[in-house]
Amino acid sequence: MSDWEEEYDKNAVEINKPAPVEFEFPPNPPKENICFGVKNRNTSEFSRERRPYGADAGGPGGDRRRQAGEKLDSSRPLTLHVKSTSVGRIIGRGGTRIRELEESSGARIKINRGDYECEVVIFGTVAAQQKANNMIDGLLEDISRFDNYGRSHRGRGDWNDSTGSVWSHQQLSAAQAVTPRPTIDWNDIRENKDKYEALKWKDLPPIKKYFYTEAESVSVLTAEEVSAWRKETNNIFVDDLKEGEEKRPIPNPCRTFLEAFSLYPEIMENIERVGFTKPTPIQSQAWPVLLSGEDLIAIAQTGTGKTLAYLLPGFIHMDGQPVPRAEQNGPGMLVLTPTRELALQIEAECKKYRYKDYKSLCIYGGGDRRGQINMVKGGIDIVIATPGRLNDLQMNELITLSSISYLVLDEADRMLDMGFEPQIMKIILDIRPDRQTVLTSATWPTGVRRLAKSYLKNPMMVYVGTLDLAAVNTVQQTVTIVSEEEKKSYLYDFVRNMLPQDKVLIFVGRKIMADDISSDLCLQGLAVQSLHGDRDQHDREEALQEFKESRVRILVATDLASRGLDVHDITHVFNYDFPRNIEEYVHRVGRTGRAGRSGAAVTLVTRQDWRMASELIPILERSGQDIPEELVLMAERYEKHMKEKELRDPKGGPGRAGGSSSDRRGGGGRGGRDRWGF
C-alpha cells in the first residue's frame, strides 16, 4: 500500500451534512485535510468526506478548478458509498462477484464496512477505476432506483441548477415527498392464478412423452407371474397415486435390457459396451413407467441403480421431441441433486453412454462460474446442477429453463435436509408445467411426500423392499458403546488391523475433526485423504479420485460423502461420530456393500447419542443384525427420562431438568451421569 493510501485510510472520516455539495473549500485552506465530493451510490448525490490536502493527494492545492466529476489519476482512489444491505451485490457469494469485477476491470477494490453504509474504494488507473465504477453502477442499478420510501432518486445533475447552487427548500421538500406504492391485490392474484399461468406458458412448443412399445415377452405375462416376480426380486412394490379416479394399469416389469430398449439400438450398444448383464430391480419397473410418459417416484436404497433408471428414458424423451434439437432455445433435461460430488458422478454417467452426442454440463457452487456461463451460452442439452448455483444463474437470467421438458429431483430427501427447498421452488417456477418429472429418494419422510405432491402430477410410485427405513442387508453392522475419550483408540486399533485390500470410509460429525483425524493418521505414516465442505473444489475432487483409484485406502469425511459417493469397492464404513439423524446412518452404511458385494460397518455410540438408540434398534432388527444389550438399556433409559421430563413439565417448557441445552444434546455437564442414570 502506498504512503498516500495509508494516509487516506488513517484520515478518511465522513462528515454528515444535511445539504449535499460538490466542493466546499475554505478561503485559506490549511495544509491538512479538506472536504472532497464523493459520489454516494445510495442517493446518487455527493457527500462530504475528509481527504489529505495537497497536490500529491488530489486536493485543491493541486488544482482548485477540479470538478466533482473529473477523473482521478491512478494514485488517487475513487470512493463510493453503498448501503450495507446492498453491498452484497458487489461482493457476491464467497467473494466471487468482487473477484470478477477486479479481473474484468483491472482495478483493485476494497470494501470498508459500516453499520448502515459501506465504503467501496477503487484503486488503479483512471481507465480501470472508470470501468469498475460503471460495472458497479450496473450491478446496483435495480436496487438503487428506489430508496426506502419508494421515491425515485434524481441524478446528480438535477440537484444543482445551471449556476451551481443547491436546491431550494421548496424543491427539496417536493423531491422528498413520499409517493405511495401501488397496492398489490393478492386476492385477485390467487383467484386468477390459472389465468396468469396460462398466459405465461401460452406460446410453448408441443411436447411428447409416450415412447413405450411393450415387448411381446412382457405383454404375455399373467398377473400372477408378475406378482411372483416382483416379490422374488427384492420385493418390488408399485402403486398408482392418481387421486379421485380409477387406478391406471401398471406396466409389467422389463426383466432384460432388450425388453426395454429393443427399439433403441444405440442404447443397447452402450449397455453391452459397459458390460451390464441385467437391470436392477428399480430399473426393471421404472423404465416401462417412464417410457410411458408418467411422472415417477422411485424409492430405493443407495447403490441400486436409480441414476440409470431415469437417465436412459431421459435420453429417449429428448430425442423424440417434435421440436428439433437445433431449434430449441435451451436444455431439454435437468437433474437437480444435493451435492457437487453426486452432480459430477451423474455427469460422468451421461458421458459414459454418449447418446446422440448430447452435451451435458455440471453446474455447482465452487466451480468456475464464468466457465459454466460460457458453456450454457454455447448450447447444452442436459444440465446436472446443485440448486444453489443453478438458482444463482436463473435469477441473473443467465440460463433458460423454459425449454426443460424432463425434470429429475435426485436424492430429494437429502436436498430437503440441506435446506434447498426454497431454491427448488424458484427453479421449478420457470419450468413448463406439462413436463415429465422424476423424484428419487432413499427414504420417504413427510418433507419428500409434500414435495412430491406439489410438483408431480398423478405419479406412479415404485419402491424396492419396504418404505420402512432399513439399511442394506449386504452390510454387517457392528455397534459398540464407548466413552468419548475412547473413540480415537478404537479407531486407531481398527486402522492398524486393516488388511492390505481393505478400503475404509471414516465418517465424522465436524470438519475440524476430519482434518484432525486425517492429520494424525498421516503422522503415523498412512496414506489418507479428507473430504468436507471447507476444502477447495479441486482438493475435494482430487481426494475423491485418489480414493476411487485406491491410491489412498482411508478417506475421512463428513456427511458430505454419505450420498453420491459411488465407490464400489469400499469394504468398511467406520462411524466415528454418530450422525445427526437415523436417515444419515442408513446412507452412511449404504456406502459399502454395493453392487452385490458384502461390506461391514462399525459404529461408535456414546452416552451423548442415547436419544438415537431407540431409532437405531429397528434398523438393526430389519437387516438381521445383533443388537447390543447396552444399546437396549440406553433406549429404555432415554424413554424413561423423556416420560419423567414430560411429568415435570407437561407443556414441554424448560422445566427443572428438562430444558437445558445439554439435555437436548444428550450429554455434557458433570451432573449428566446422575441425571440420566449412566
XYZ file of C-alpha atoms in Angstrom:
678
model
C 0.000 0.000 0.000
C 1.349 3.421 -0.949
C 2.009 6.224 1.554
C -0.987 8.091 0.148
C -3.285 5.100 0.698
C -2.065 4.673 4.273
C -2.652 8.365 4.938
C -6.083 8.088 3.316
C -7.108 5.087 5.420
C -5.920 6.894 8.566
C -7.666 10.185 7.893
C -10.787 9.263 5.871
C -13.729 10.271 8.058
C -17.149 11.015 6.653
C -18.878 14.224 7.863
C -22.678 14.016 7.735
C -24.184 17.250 6.437
C -27.855 17.781 5.522
C -27.152 19.616 2.246
C -25.119 17.906 -0.497
C -22.444 19.985 -2.173
C -19.873 19.300 -4.867
C -16.900 21.019 -3.216
C -16.519 23.462 -0.409
C -13.058 24.970 0.027
C -12.206 27.352 2.853
C -10.784 30.754 1.741
C -7.322 29.887 3.099
C -7.330 26.135 3.388
C -4.944 24.672 5.934
C -2.422 22.216 4.553
C -4.171 19.338 6.307
C -7.406 17.574 5.447
C -10.169 19.223 3.436
C -13.618 18.132 2.242
C -13.848 16.393 -1.114
C -17.013 15.400 -3.001
C -17.594 11.663 -3.149
C -20.434 10.072 -5.060
C -22.905 8.198 -2.874
C -24.389 5.157 -4.636
C -27.411 5.139 -2.313
C -28.631 8.615 -3.247
C -26.790 9.456 -6.476
C -25.574 12.558 -4.602
C -22.193 13.787 -3.367
C -21.340 13.704 0.305
C -18.511 15.421 2.160
C -15.511 13.362 3.068
C -12.147 14.348 4.542
C -9.141 13.623 2.359
C -5.465 14.595 2.595
C -4.623 18.090 1.355
C -2.063 18.906 -1.294
C -1.257 18.428 -4.921
C 0.020 14.890 -4.415
C -3.139 13.973 -2.558
C -5.503 15.318 -5.185
C -6.596 18.299 -3.061
C -7.200 21.890 -4.163
C -3.542 22.650 -3.729
C -3.049 20.783 -6.993
C -5.896 22.454 -8.910
C -8.815 24.362 -7.334
C -10.703 24.226 -10.575
C -11.016 20.431 -10.400
C -14.669 19.483 -10.920
C -16.611 16.845 -8.995
C -16.962 14.510 -11.955
C -13.342 14.797 -13.134
C -11.436 11.515 -13.351
C -8.784 10.901 -10.730
C -5.350 9.660 -11.707
C -4.058 6.252 -10.714
C -2.552 7.452 -7.411
C -5.912 8.610 -6.061
C -8.616 6.026 -5.337
C -12.257 6.573 -6.170
C -14.600 6.143 -3.204
C -18.251 5.122 -3.490
C -20.792 4.876 -0.683
C -23.199 1.936 -0.757
C -25.873 0.849 1.700
C -24.810 -2.109 3.827
C -27.884 -4.003 2.624
C -26.783 -3.602 -0.996
C -23.055 -4.253 -0.786
C -23.659 -7.988 -1.085
C -24.425 -7.466 -4.763
C -20.858 -6.235 -5.218
C -19.197 -8.926 -3.082
C -21.160 -11.920 -4.383
C -21.357 -15.339 -2.795
C -17.967 -16.198 -1.318
C -16.444 -13.084 -2.913
C -16.967 -14.362 -6.465
C -18.542 -11.149 -7.783
C -15.855 -8.797 -6.459
C -13.153 -11.037 -7.929
C -14.896 -10.898 -11.305
C -15.093 -7.110 -11.076
C -11.369 -6.881 -10.338
C -10.430 -9.314 -13.108
C -12.625 -7.600 -15.697
C -11.686 -4.004 -14.868
C -8.066 -4.368 -13.800
C -8.795 -2.299 -10.684
C -8.373 -3.284 -7.042
C -11.489 -2.936 -4.896
C -11.527 -2.555 -1.120
C -14.720 -2.502 0.960
C -14.835 -0.817 4.377
C -17.924 -1.996 6.201
C -20.131 0.192 8.365
C -23.366 -0.330 10.270
C -25.579 1.391 7.714
C -23.264 2.324 4.882
C -20.127 0.840 3.336
C -17.236 2.484 1.502
C -16.223 0.913 -1.784
C -12.711 2.173 -2.565
C -11.433 1.569 -6.114
C -7.666 1.662 -6.752
C -5.945 1.581 -10.121
C -5.555 3.576 -13.321
C -8.159 6.099 -14.442
C -9.472 3.700 -17.072
C -9.627 0.774 -14.625
C -11.405 2.890 -11.999
C -13.935 4.119 -14.528
C -14.609 0.582 -15.813
C -15.089 -0.796 -12.301
C -17.299 2.201 -11.460
C -19.523 1.514 -14.496
C -19.768 -2.182 -13.673
C -20.778 -1.425 -10.077
C -23.359 1.048 -11.381
C -24.842 -1.756 -13.465
C -24.969 -4.126 -10.510
C -26.701 -1.581 -8.288
C -28.991 -0.122 -10.949
C -32.044 -2.143 -9.987
C -31.737 -1.841 -6.231
C -30.740 1.829 -6.207
C -33.560 3.033 -8.444
C -35.860 3.449 -5.447
C -34.988 4.285 -1.866
C -36.730 3.043 1.263
C -39.689 5.366 0.676
C -40.320 4.184 -2.881
C -39.034 7.513 -4.233
C -37.101 7.551 -7.490
C -33.697 9.201 -6.981
C -32.714 12.175 -9.075
C -29.386 12.242 -10.902
C -26.609 14.387 -9.500
C -27.093 16.915 -12.302
C -30.637 17.583 -11.113
C -29.935 18.799 -7.605
C -27.757 21.686 -8.816
C -29.079 24.278 -11.231
C -27.018 25.825 -14.009
C -25.433 28.298 -11.597
C -24.158 25.525 -9.345
C -26.395 26.378 -6.351
C -28.123 23.659 -4.339
C -31.878 23.074 -4.398
C -34.205 25.484 -2.708
C -36.166 24.364 0.352
C -39.315 24.010 -1.772
C -37.523 21.879 -4.370
C -36.020 19.680 -1.696
C -39.393 19.204 0.022
C -41.053 18.340 -3.283
C -38.322 15.832 -4.129
C -38.669 14.175 -0.725
C -42.442 13.868 -0.942
C -43.426 10.247 -0.352
C -45.135 8.649 -3.320
C -47.393 5.814 -2.146
C -46.661 2.463 -3.704
C -49.423 0.793 -5.684
C -51.292 -1.787 -3.623
C -50.953 -5.420 -4.685
C -54.287 -7.214 -4.815
C -53.239 -10.636 -3.578
C -56.797 -11.967 -3.655
C -57.042 -11.159 -7.356
C -53.718 -12.890 -7.991
C -54.847 -16.026 -6.139
C -58.225 -16.116 -7.886
C -56.683 -15.695 -11.335
C -53.604 -17.852 -10.769
C -54.528 -20.303 -13.515
C -55.169 -17.484 -15.988
C -51.788 -15.873 -15.309
C -50.032 -19.222 -15.611
C -51.798 -19.925 -18.904
C -50.609 -16.543 -20.232
C -47.048 -17.296 -19.173
C -46.944 -20.625 -20.991
C -49.278 -19.917 -23.943
C -46.516 -19.987 -26.596
C -44.954 -23.278 -25.512
C -43.895 -25.665 -28.280
C -45.603 -29.095 -28.258
C -44.210 -31.893 -26.095
C -44.263 -35.686 -26.471
C -43.885 -38.045 -23.510
C -45.060 -41.518 -24.605
C -42.334 -43.680 -26.199
C -43.103 -47.182 -24.946
C -43.769 -50.256 -27.045
C -44.277 -53.274 -24.839
C -42.263 -56.316 -25.860
C -44.244 -59.459 -26.602
C -42.437 -61.383 -23.864
C -43.611 -58.747 -21.372
C -47.208 -58.474 -22.571
C -47.870 -62.234 -22.249
C -47.036 -62.272 -18.538
C -50.023 -63.058 -16.322
C -50.854 -61.024 -13.219
C -49.771 -63.969 -11.029
C -46.413 -64.241 -12.807
C -45.786 -60.517 -12.464
C -46.694 -60.552 -8.766
C -44.433 -63.527 -8.088
C -41.522 -61.953 -9.981
C -41.841 -58.656 -8.069
C -41.905 -60.464 -4.745
C -38.857 -62.575 -5.585
C -36.949 -59.555 -6.943
C -36.263 -57.610 -3.743
C -39.991 -57.308 -3.010
C -40.730 -54.601 -5.628
C -43.950 -52.710 -4.939
C -45.714 -50.428 -7.419
C -48.619 -48.094 -6.712
C -50.701 -45.585 -8.656
C -51.003 -42.302 -6.728
C -53.540 -40.702 -9.054
C -56.312 -39.260 -6.902
C -60.079 -39.319 -7.376
C -60.216 -41.684 -10.351
C -59.987 -45.362 -11.099
C -56.461 -46.755 -10.824
C -54.483 -46.975 -14.053
C -52.982 -50.271 -15.215
C -49.383 -50.547 -14.036
C -46.898 -51.624 -16.739
C -45.324 -55.043 -16.362
C -41.615 -55.030 -15.481
C -38.878 -55.379 -18.093
C -36.739 -58.279 -16.916
C -33.997 -57.747 -19.514
C -32.443 -54.740 -21.258
C -33.762 -55.965 -24.600
C -37.355 -55.936 -23.354
C -36.980 -52.242 -22.505
C -34.786 -50.913 -25.338
C -35.142 -53.233 -28.331
C -36.249 -50.224 -30.441
C -33.208 -48.170 -29.400
C -30.088 -49.935 -30.726
C -27.719 -47.129 -29.719
C -28.697 -47.575 -26.055
C -28.316 -51.353 -26.357
C -24.810 -50.895 -27.809
C -23.812 -48.695 -24.874
C -25.197 -51.176 -22.325
C -23.289 -54.033 -23.938
C -20.113 -51.930 -24.072
C -20.357 -51.115 -20.352
C -20.900 -54.800 -19.560
C -24.161 -54.864 -17.595
C -25.900 -58.237 -17.648
C -29.400 -57.469 -16.329
C -31.367 -54.492 -14.936
C -31.545 -53.808 -11.215
C -34.994 -54.167 -9.585
C -35.705 -50.416 -9.606
C -34.675 -50.157 -13.268
C -36.873 -53.102 -14.331
C -40.022 -51.406 -13.081
C -39.101 -47.747 -13.586
C -38.248 -47.948 -17.298
C -41.712 -49.013 -18.580
C -43.379 -46.373 -16.351
C -41.110 -43.542 -17.546
C -41.185 -44.562 -21.210
C -44.997 -44.453 -20.921
C -44.707 -40.746 -20.073
C -45.823 -40.945 -16.435
C -44.346 -38.998 -13.545
C -42.488 -41.319 -11.196
C -41.469 -41.518 -7.531
C -38.607 -44.015 -7.159
C -37.762 -45.097 -3.616
C -34.843 -47.485 -3.207
C -31.757 -47.993 -1.088
C -28.485 -46.416 -2.101
C -26.460 -48.207 -4.748
C -29.465 -49.767 -6.518
C -29.106 -48.092 -9.928
C -31.548 -45.184 -9.627
C -29.332 -42.931 -11.791
C -29.550 -45.167 -14.858
C -33.259 -45.714 -14.132
C -34.015 -42.095 -15.067
C -31.124 -41.268 -17.435
C -31.872 -43.707 -20.270
C -35.593 -42.790 -20.566
C -34.489 -39.145 -20.399
C -32.250 -39.597 -23.445
C -35.123 -41.152 -25.400
C -37.502 -38.404 -24.256
C -35.225 -35.618 -25.523
C -34.565 -37.327 -28.849
C -38.270 -37.815 -29.524
C -39.474 -34.221 -29.096
C -41.430 -32.657 -32.011
C -39.221 -29.534 -31.980
C -35.810 -30.358 -33.488
C -32.850 -30.096 -31.187
C -31.307 -27.242 -33.209
C -34.446 -25.117 -32.797
C -34.750 -25.461 -29.026
C -33.655 -22.373 -27.119
C -32.152 -24.192 -24.155
C -31.504 -27.555 -22.466
C -34.155 -30.252 -22.521
C -33.265 -32.202 -19.377
C -32.469 -31.014 -15.850
C -31.207 -33.138 -12.962
C -31.208 -31.406 -9.562
C -29.014 -33.073 -6.970
C -27.820 -32.128 -3.447
C -24.018 -32.310 -3.657
C -21.227 -31.454 -6.072
C -19.851 -34.988 -5.870
C -23.167 -36.545 -6.905
C -23.574 -33.986 -9.698
C -20.132 -34.834 -11.092
C -20.899 -38.537 -10.817
C -24.150 -38.166 -12.807
C -22.323 -36.119 -15.439
C -19.794 -38.955 -15.752
C -22.690 -41.390 -16.347
C -24.077 -39.107 -19.089
C -20.717 -39.051 -20.832
C -20.281 -42.802 -20.447
C -23.394 -43.537 -22.525
C -22.801 -40.825 -25.168
C -26.332 -40.960 -26.565
C -26.859 -38.841 -29.748
C -23.814 -36.744 -28.828
C -25.841 -34.892 -26.208
C -23.819 -32.228 -24.396
C -24.105 -32.256 -20.618
C -22.958 -29.607 -18.152
C -22.388 -29.832 -14.415
C -23.350 -26.604 -12.622
C -22.334 -26.388 -8.962
C -21.092 -23.910 -6.402
C -17.338 -23.770 -6.084
C -16.831 -24.469 -9.775
C -15.766 -21.962 -12.418
C -18.873 -19.772 -12.614
C -17.732 -17.886 -15.692
C -16.801 -21.112 -17.459
C -20.217 -22.586 -16.633
C -21.952 -19.488 -18.007
C -19.916 -19.633 -21.222
C -20.811 -23.292 -21.730
C -24.511 -22.523 -21.213
C -24.284 -19.788 -23.837
C -22.546 -22.204 -26.204
C -25.521 -24.563 -26.099
C -26.106 -27.664 -23.947
C -28.721 -30.427 -23.815
C -28.526 -31.767 -20.255
C -27.944 -29.765 -17.063
C -26.890 -31.525 -13.865
C -26.899 -28.964 -11.069
C -26.968 -28.260 -7.378
C -29.940 -25.992 -6.532
C -27.905 -23.092 -5.119
C -25.694 -22.375 -8.140
C -28.487 -23.043 -10.661
C -30.778 -20.648 -8.821
C -27.998 -18.038 -8.942
C -27.739 -18.323 -12.752
C -31.520 -18.423 -13.093
C -32.127 -15.262 -11.036
C -29.468 -13.427 -13.059
C -31.134 -14.596 -16.308
C -28.001 -16.425 -17.421
C -29.793 -19.700 -18.200
C -33.157 -20.523 -19.779
C -35.247 -23.189 -18.051
C -38.467 -22.855 -20.060
C -37.164 -25.424 -22.572
C -36.834 -28.156 -19.896
C -39.336 -30.957 -20.541
C -37.741 -33.729 -18.422
C -37.008 -32.871 -14.760
C -35.313 -35.088 -12.176
C -35.224 -34.337 -8.445
C -32.474 -36.755 -7.392
C -31.893 -37.614 -3.718
C -34.835 -35.384 -2.792
C -34.640 -36.251 0.910
C -31.045 -35.049 1.086
C -31.837 -31.816 -0.778
C -34.538 -31.055 1.793
C -32.184 -31.916 4.677
C -29.675 -29.416 3.279
C -32.315 -26.642 3.146
C -32.615 -26.399 -0.646
C -36.424 -26.321 -0.797
C -36.701 -22.521 -1.448
C -34.250 -22.762 -4.366
C -36.061 -25.802 -5.771
C -39.377 -23.919 -5.658
C -37.910 -20.934 -7.530
C -36.295 -23.148 -10.153
C -39.470 -25.117 -10.863
C -41.476 -21.904 -11.350
C -39.591 -21.373 -14.631
C -40.007 -24.948 -15.926
C -43.006 -25.732 -18.104
C -45.870 -27.269 -16.066
C -46.588 -30.091 -18.551
C -43.081 -31.536 -18.131
C -42.328 -35.111 -17.115
C -40.941 -35.262 -13.565
C -38.983 -37.946 -11.718
C -38.304 -37.871 -7.976
C -35.825 -40.298 -6.420
C -35.122 -40.829 -2.749
C -33.770 -43.462 -0.408
C -36.330 -42.584 2.283
C -39.939 -41.412 2.300
C -40.259 -38.774 5.068
C -43.001 -36.153 5.320
C -40.991 -33.438 3.556
C -40.406 -35.614 0.487
C -44.097 -36.518 0.343
C -45.010 -32.837 0.410
C -42.505 -32.069 -2.340
C -43.813 -34.908 -4.495
C -47.423 -33.829 -4.062
C -46.566 -30.234 -5.025
C -44.516 -30.844 -8.166
C -45.527 -34.221 -9.624
C -48.804 -34.798 -11.456
C -50.573 -38.110 -10.874
C -47.312 -40.020 -10.333
C -46.735 -43.722 -10.037
C -44.576 -44.937 -7.188
C -42.021 -47.717 -7.418
C -40.196 -48.783 -4.297
C -37.919 -51.697 -3.632
C -38.033 -53.515 -0.319
C -40.062 -51.524 2.200
C -40.933 -47.919 2.888
C -39.766 -48.512 6.456
C -36.217 -47.197 6.826
C -33.736 -50.062 6.558
C -30.047 -50.380 5.866
C -28.840 -52.671 3.092
C -28.820 -56.306 4.156
C -25.438 -56.958 2.493
C -23.672 -54.998 5.259
C -22.684 -56.486 8.602
C -23.331 -53.762 11.186
C -21.470 -53.657 14.495
C -22.416 -51.169 17.224
C -20.011 -50.502 20.101
C -20.837 -48.410 23.187
C -17.802 -46.316 24.205
C -16.940 -43.124 26.052
C -15.942 -40.003 24.124
C -12.346 -40.340 25.331
C -12.032 -43.905 23.997
C -13.126 -43.193 20.430
C -9.706 -42.396 18.967
C -8.071 -45.513 20.405
C -10.883 -47.665 18.941
C -10.390 -46.022 15.550
C -6.612 -46.423 15.543
C -6.901 -50.082 16.573
C -9.296 -50.638 13.683
C -6.957 -48.952 11.183
C -3.930 -50.926 12.409
C -5.844 -54.196 11.872
C -6.919 -53.352 8.305
C -5.895 -55.825 5.611
C -3.957 -54.578 2.561
C -7.012 -54.909 0.285
C -9.397 -53.154 2.707
C -10.748 -49.696 1.929
C -12.436 -47.711 4.722
C -14.609 -44.597 4.766
C -14.484 -42.897 8.186
C -17.429 -40.596 8.974
C -17.103 -37.740 11.470
C -19.542 -35.067 12.558
C -17.396 -31.931 12.162
C -14.999 -30.601 9.544
C -12.309 -29.815 12.130
C -12.447 -33.423 13.333
C -11.956 -34.678 9.764
C -8.772 -32.607 9.493
C -7.639 -33.675 12.976
C -8.008 -37.416 12.358
C -6.532 -37.312 8.845
C -3.514 -35.388 10.183
C -2.988 -37.910 12.988
C -3.134 -40.826 10.554
C -0.720 -39.082 8.186
C 1.752 -38.640 11.058
C 1.536 -42.402 11.596
C 2.754 -42.884 8.031
C -0.609 -43.864 6.496
C -1.913 -42.692 3.128
C -5.145 -40.840 3.942
C -7.381 -38.143 2.448
C -10.155 -35.956 3.886
C -13.384 -34.723 2.307
C -15.514 -31.905 3.718
C -17.194 -28.652 2.706
C -14.351 -26.312 3.696
C -11.913 -27.849 1.227
C -11.474 -26.249 -2.203
C -13.354 -27.935 -5.004
C -10.111 -29.009 -6.675
C -8.905 -30.626 -3.441
C -12.256 -32.373 -2.961
C -12.157 -33.825 -6.467
C -8.536 -34.901 -6.028
C -9.300 -36.604 -2.687
C -12.253 -38.478 -4.152
C -10.306 -39.534 -7.250
C -7.391 -40.863 -5.182
C -9.833 -42.850 -3.032
C -11.663 -44.251 -6.066
C -8.389 -45.323 -7.678
C -7.165 -46.827 -4.363
C -4.081 -44.602 -4.250
C -5.327 -43.967 -0.716
C -7.426 -46.536 1.125
C -8.579 -44.345 4.021
C -10.958 -41.406 3.489
C -12.105 -39.290 6.441
C -15.302 -37.416 5.578
C -18.313 -35.553 6.904
C -21.842 -36.411 5.768
C -20.946 -34.709 2.504
C -19.867 -38.211 1.401
C -22.877 -40.109 2.747
C -24.686 -39.542 -0.556
C -23.439 -39.500 -4.096
C -20.166 -41.265 -3.312
C -20.238 -44.168 -5.753
C -17.138 -46.218 -4.927
C -17.972 -49.890 -5.385
C -15.023 -51.444 -3.536
C -15.399 -49.798 -0.088
C -15.079 -52.692 2.338
C -15.738 -50.853 5.612
C -17.603 -47.830 6.918
C -16.460 -46.545 10.316
C -18.888 -44.172 12.063
C -16.563 -42.294 14.413
C -19.371 -39.840 15.285
C -22.993 -40.929 15.193
C -24.927 -38.977 12.510
C -27.457 -36.267 13.359
C -30.430 -38.389 12.258
C -31.168 -42.035 11.550
C -31.615 -41.436 7.798
C -27.986 -40.369 7.550
C -26.961 -43.566 9.349
C -28.673 -45.613 6.637
C -26.978 -43.603 3.893
C -23.558 -43.893 5.528
C -23.881 -47.659 5.873
C -25.034 -47.821 2.249
C -21.618 -46.624 1.031
C -20.379 -50.212 1.429
C -21.945 -53.481 0.316
C -22.684 -52.019 -3.124
C -23.190 -53.721 -6.494
C -23.698 -57.153 -4.955
C -20.601 -57.016 -2.743
C -20.619 -57.533 1.011
C -19.397 -54.918 3.463
C -19.041 -54.083 7.138
C -19.983 -51.027 9.194
C -18.606 -50.199 12.642
C -20.456 -47.556 14.656
C -19.284 -45.951 17.906
C -22.123 -44.824 20.186
C -21.550 -42.661 23.271
C -23.954 -41.626 26.005
C -24.417 -38.312 24.152
C -26.119 -40.340 21.398
C -28.667 -42.017 23.683
C -31.653 -40.315 22.033
C -30.830 -42.211 18.800
C -30.756 -45.657 20.421
C -34.495 -46.340 20.090
C -34.360 -45.428 16.371
C -31.218 -47.469 15.673
C -32.583 -50.707 17.138
C -35.364 -51.205 14.489
C -32.825 -50.565 11.694
C -30.602 -53.320 13.058
C -33.563 -55.661 13.533
C -34.819 -55.271 9.944
C -31.436 -56.176 8.498
C -30.927 -59.121 10.888
C -28.071 -57.642 12.947
C -27.042 -58.385 16.513
C -28.289 -55.760 18.981
C -26.011 -54.999 21.967
C -27.731 -55.248 25.331
C -26.203 -51.907 26.312
C -27.990 -50.268 23.373
C -31.339 -51.657 24.527
C -30.704 -50.366 28.068
C -29.715 -46.987 26.647
C -33.006 -46.779 24.714
C -35.015 -47.733 27.825
C -33.267 -45.111 29.944
C -33.896 -42.419 27.369
C -37.584 -43.342 27.141
C -37.847 -43.252 30.947
C -36.062 -39.882 31.011
C -38.497 -38.415 28.471
C -41.521 -39.617 30.452
C -40.138 -38.061 33.651
C -39.409 -34.873 31.775
C -42.982 -34.731 30.482
C -44.348 -35.240 34.011
C -42.170 -32.409 35.342
C -43.239 -30.071 32.580
C -46.362 -31.287 30.693
C -46.346 -28.250 28.367
C -42.878 -29.051 27.066
C -41.277 -25.932 28.565
C -37.833 -25.700 30.112
C -38.747 -27.443 33.376
C -36.319 -28.034 36.205
C -34.164 -30.606 34.457
C -35.784 -30.994 31.086
C -34.889 -27.871 29.158
C -31.153 -27.445 29.311
C -29.108 -27.493 26.150
C -27.153 -30.474 27.489
C -30.418 -32.429 27.749
C -31.218 -31.740 24.107
C -27.777 -32.883 23.034
C -27.967 -35.914 25.284
C -24.711 -35.216 27.096
C -22.346 -32.725 28.695
C -22.085 -31.402 32.224
C -20.895 -33.089 35.411
C -24.424 -33.910 36.514
C -25.226 -35.869 33.374
C -24.417 -39.297 34.832
C -26.670 -38.836 37.872
C -29.493 -37.193 35.937
C -29.720 -39.825 33.189
C -28.640 -42.919 35.079
C -25.496 -43.613 33.009
